[in-house]
Amino acid sequence: MLGVLALAVLLVLAVDRFYGHSTIAFAAAIIMLIVANAPMLRYNCPRCGKNAFFRGPFVVPWPNRSCARCGLDLDTVLPSQKR
Ligand SMILES: [Zn+2]
């Protein structure tokens, strides 16, 4: 996720350098971010359905180890990310 964000920023900077200010580059970066975020939306708690990336009002770039709502251990039910 953070790598994709850096990639998107680099893409914007690169296009900015070659073509001047471009909203297309920004649009492409935003689309990339949405595509990169799509798998995150499937990381839901199997018991209560709460997304594992939401920690209260905050969105974290890594899934919670346990569900913030019902306390289910998500490490055992979700494919754990290598960190
Ligand atoms: Zn839960």
PDB file of C-alpha atoms and ligand atoms in Angstrom:
ATOM      1  CA  MET A   1       0.000   0.000   0.000  1.00  0.00           C
ATOM      2  CA  LEU A   2       2.706   2.502   0.987  1.00  0.00           C
ATOM      3  CA  GLY A   3       4.799   1.332  -1.955  1.00  0.00           C
ATOM      4  CA  VAL A   4       1.895   1.967  -4.318  1.00  0.00           C
ATOM      5  CA  LEU A   5       1.399   5.399  -2.788  1.00  0.00           C
ATOM      6  CA  ALA A   6       5.080   6.222  -3.369  1.00  0.00           C
ATOM      7  CA  LEU A   7       4.754   4.869  -6.913  1.00  0.00           C
ATOM      8  CA  ALA A   8       1.711   7.070  -7.535  1.00  0.00           C
ATOM      9  CA  VAL A   9       3.537  10.136  -6.219  1.00  0.00           C
ATOM     10  CA  LEU A  10       6.540   9.326  -8.414  1.00  0.00           C
ATOM     11  CA  LEU A  11       4.239   8.869 -11.409  1.00  0.00           C
ATOM     12  CA  VAL A  12       2.679  12.295 -10.793  1.00  0.00           C
ATOM     13  CA  LEU A  13       6.102  13.903 -10.398  1.00  0.00           C
ATOM     14  CA  ALA A  14       7.450  12.218 -13.541  1.00  0.00           C
ATOM     15  CA  VAL A  15       4.473  13.226 -15.702  1.00  0.00           C
ATOM     16  CA  ASP A  16       4.593  16.684 -14.146  1.00  0.00           C
ATOM     17  CA  ARG A  17       8.201  17.038 -15.229  1.00  0.00           C
ATOM     18  CA  PHE A  18       7.635  15.900 -18.831  1.00  0.00           C
ATOM     19  CA  TYR A  19       4.228  17.324 -19.648  1.00  0.00           C
ATOM     20  CA  GLY A  20       3.766  20.136 -17.181  1.00  0.00           C
ATOM     21  CA  HIS A  21       0.928  20.212 -14.689  1.00  0.00           C
ATOM     22  CA  SER A  22      -1.507  17.486 -15.591  1.00  0.00           C
ATOM     23  CA  THR A  23      -4.781  16.531 -14.028  1.00  0.00           C
ATOM     24  CA  ILE A  24      -4.629  13.269 -15.995  1.00  0.00           C
ATOM     25  CA  ALA A  25      -1.630  12.188 -13.943  1.00  0.00           C
ATOM     26  CA  PHE A  26      -3.510  12.944 -10.755  1.00  0.00           C
ATOM     27  CA  ALA A  27      -6.534  11.023 -12.016  1.00  0.00           C
ATOM     28  CA  ALA A  28      -4.305   8.055 -12.924  1.00  0.00           C
ATOM     29  CA  ALA A  29      -2.691   8.148  -9.485  1.00  0.00           C
ATOM     30  CA  ILE A  30      -6.075   8.214  -7.770  1.00  0.00           C
ATOM     31  CA  ILE A  31      -7.305   5.284  -9.892  1.00  0.00           C
ATOM     32  CA  MET A  32      -4.140   3.359  -9.001  1.00  0.00           C
ATOM     33  CA  LEU A  33      -4.780   4.016  -5.325  1.00  0.00           C
ATOM     34  CA  ILE A  34      -8.374   2.822  -5.604  1.00  0.00           C
ATOM     35  CA  VAL A  35      -7.267  -0.343  -7.418  1.00  0.00           C
ATOM     36  CA  ALA A  36      -4.584  -0.915  -4.777  1.00  0.00           C
ATOM     37  CA  ASN A  37      -7.159  -0.444  -2.039  1.00  0.00           C
ATOM     38  CA  ALA A  38      -9.699  -2.836  -3.546  1.00  0.00           C
ATOM     39  CA  PRO A  39      -8.254  -5.995  -1.894  1.00  0.00           C
ATOM     40  CA  MET A  40      -8.363  -4.184   1.455  1.00  0.00           C
ATOM     41  CA  LEU A  41     -12.134  -3.983   1.267  1.00  0.00           C
ATOM     42  CA  ARG A  42     -12.364  -7.788   1.317  1.00  0.00           C
ATOM     43  CA  TYR A  43     -10.604  -8.002   4.684  1.00  0.00           C
ATOM     44  CA  ASN A  44     -13.764  -8.124   6.703  1.00  0.00           C
ATOM     45  CA  CYS A  45     -14.367  -9.801  10.015  1.00  0.00           C
ATOM     46  CA  PRO A  46     -16.177 -13.088   9.255  1.00  0.00           C
ATOM     47  CA  ARG A  47     -18.210 -12.820  12.445  1.00  0.00           C
ATOM     48  CA  CYS A  48     -19.489  -9.224  12.465  1.00  0.00           C
ATOM     49  CA  GLY A  49     -18.387  -7.958   9.037  1.00  0.00           C
ATOM     50  CA  LYS A  50     -16.284  -5.041  10.288  1.00  0.00           C
ATOM     51  CA  ASN A  51     -13.410  -4.160   7.958  1.00  0.00           C
ATOM     52  CA  ALA A  52     -10.052  -5.188   9.404  1.00  0.00           C
ATOM     53  CA  PHE A  53      -8.358  -2.015   8.181  1.00  0.00           C
ATOM     54  CA  PHE A  54     -10.609   0.294  10.151  1.00  0.00           C
ATOM     55  CA  ARG A  55      -9.398   1.045  13.649  1.00  0.00           C
ATOM     56  CA  GLY A  56     -12.105   3.221  15.105  1.00  0.00           C
ATOM     57  CA  PRO A  57     -12.401   6.260  12.821  1.00  0.00           C
ATOM     58  CA  PHE A  58      -8.940   5.634  11.346  1.00  0.00           C
ATOM     59  CA  VAL A  59      -7.926   3.520   8.358  1.00  0.00           C
ATOM     60  CA  VAL A  60      -4.650   1.727   8.907  1.00  0.00           C
ATOM     61  CA  PRO A  61      -2.432   0.398   6.060  1.00  0.00           C
ATOM     62  CA  TRP A  62      -2.262  -3.014   7.704  1.00  0.00           C
ATOM     63  CA  PRO A  63      -5.096  -5.245   8.955  1.00  0.00           C
ATOM     64  CA  ASN A  64      -5.899  -5.453  12.632  1.00  0.00           C
ATOM     65  CA  ARG A  65      -4.745  -8.592  14.413  1.00  0.00           C
ATOM     66  CA  SER A  66      -8.102  -8.855  16.082  1.00  0.00           C
ATOM     67  CA  CYS A  67     -11.489  -7.412  15.240  1.00  0.00           C
ATOM     68  CA  ALA A  68     -11.988  -3.971  16.771  1.00  0.00           C
ATOM     69  CA  ARG A  69     -15.696  -4.631  17.249  1.00  0.00           C
ATOM     70  CA  CYS A  70     -16.136  -8.223  18.391  1.00  0.00           C
ATOM     71  CA  GLY A  71     -12.550  -9.158  19.302  1.00  0.00           C
ATOM     72  CA  LEU A  72     -12.288 -12.168  16.973  1.00  0.00           C
ATOM     73  CA  ASP A  73      -8.659 -13.138  16.291  1.00  0.00           C
ATOM     74  CA  LEU A  74      -8.303 -12.174  12.622  1.00  0.00           C
ATOM     75  CA  ASP A  75      -4.790 -13.620  12.291  1.00  0.00           C
ATOM     76  CA  THR A  76      -6.261 -17.091  12.234  1.00  0.00           C
ATOM     77  CA  VAL A  77      -9.129 -16.414   9.824  1.00  0.00           C
ATOM     78  CA  LEU A  78      -7.615 -13.929   7.365  1.00  0.00           C
ATOM     79  CA  PRO A  79      -4.548 -14.478   5.191  1.00  0.00           C
ATOM     80  CA  SER A  80      -1.904 -12.618   7.181  1.00  0.00           C
ATOM     81  CA  GLN A  81       0.249 -10.104   5.371  1.00  0.00           C
ATOM     82  CA  LYS A  82       3.994 -10.502   5.441  1.00  0.00           C
ATOM     83  CA  ARG A  83       5.519  -7.529   7.164  1.00  0.00           C
TER      84      ARG A  83
HETATM   85 ZN    ZN B   1     -15.728  -8.834  14.329  1.00  0.00          ZN
END
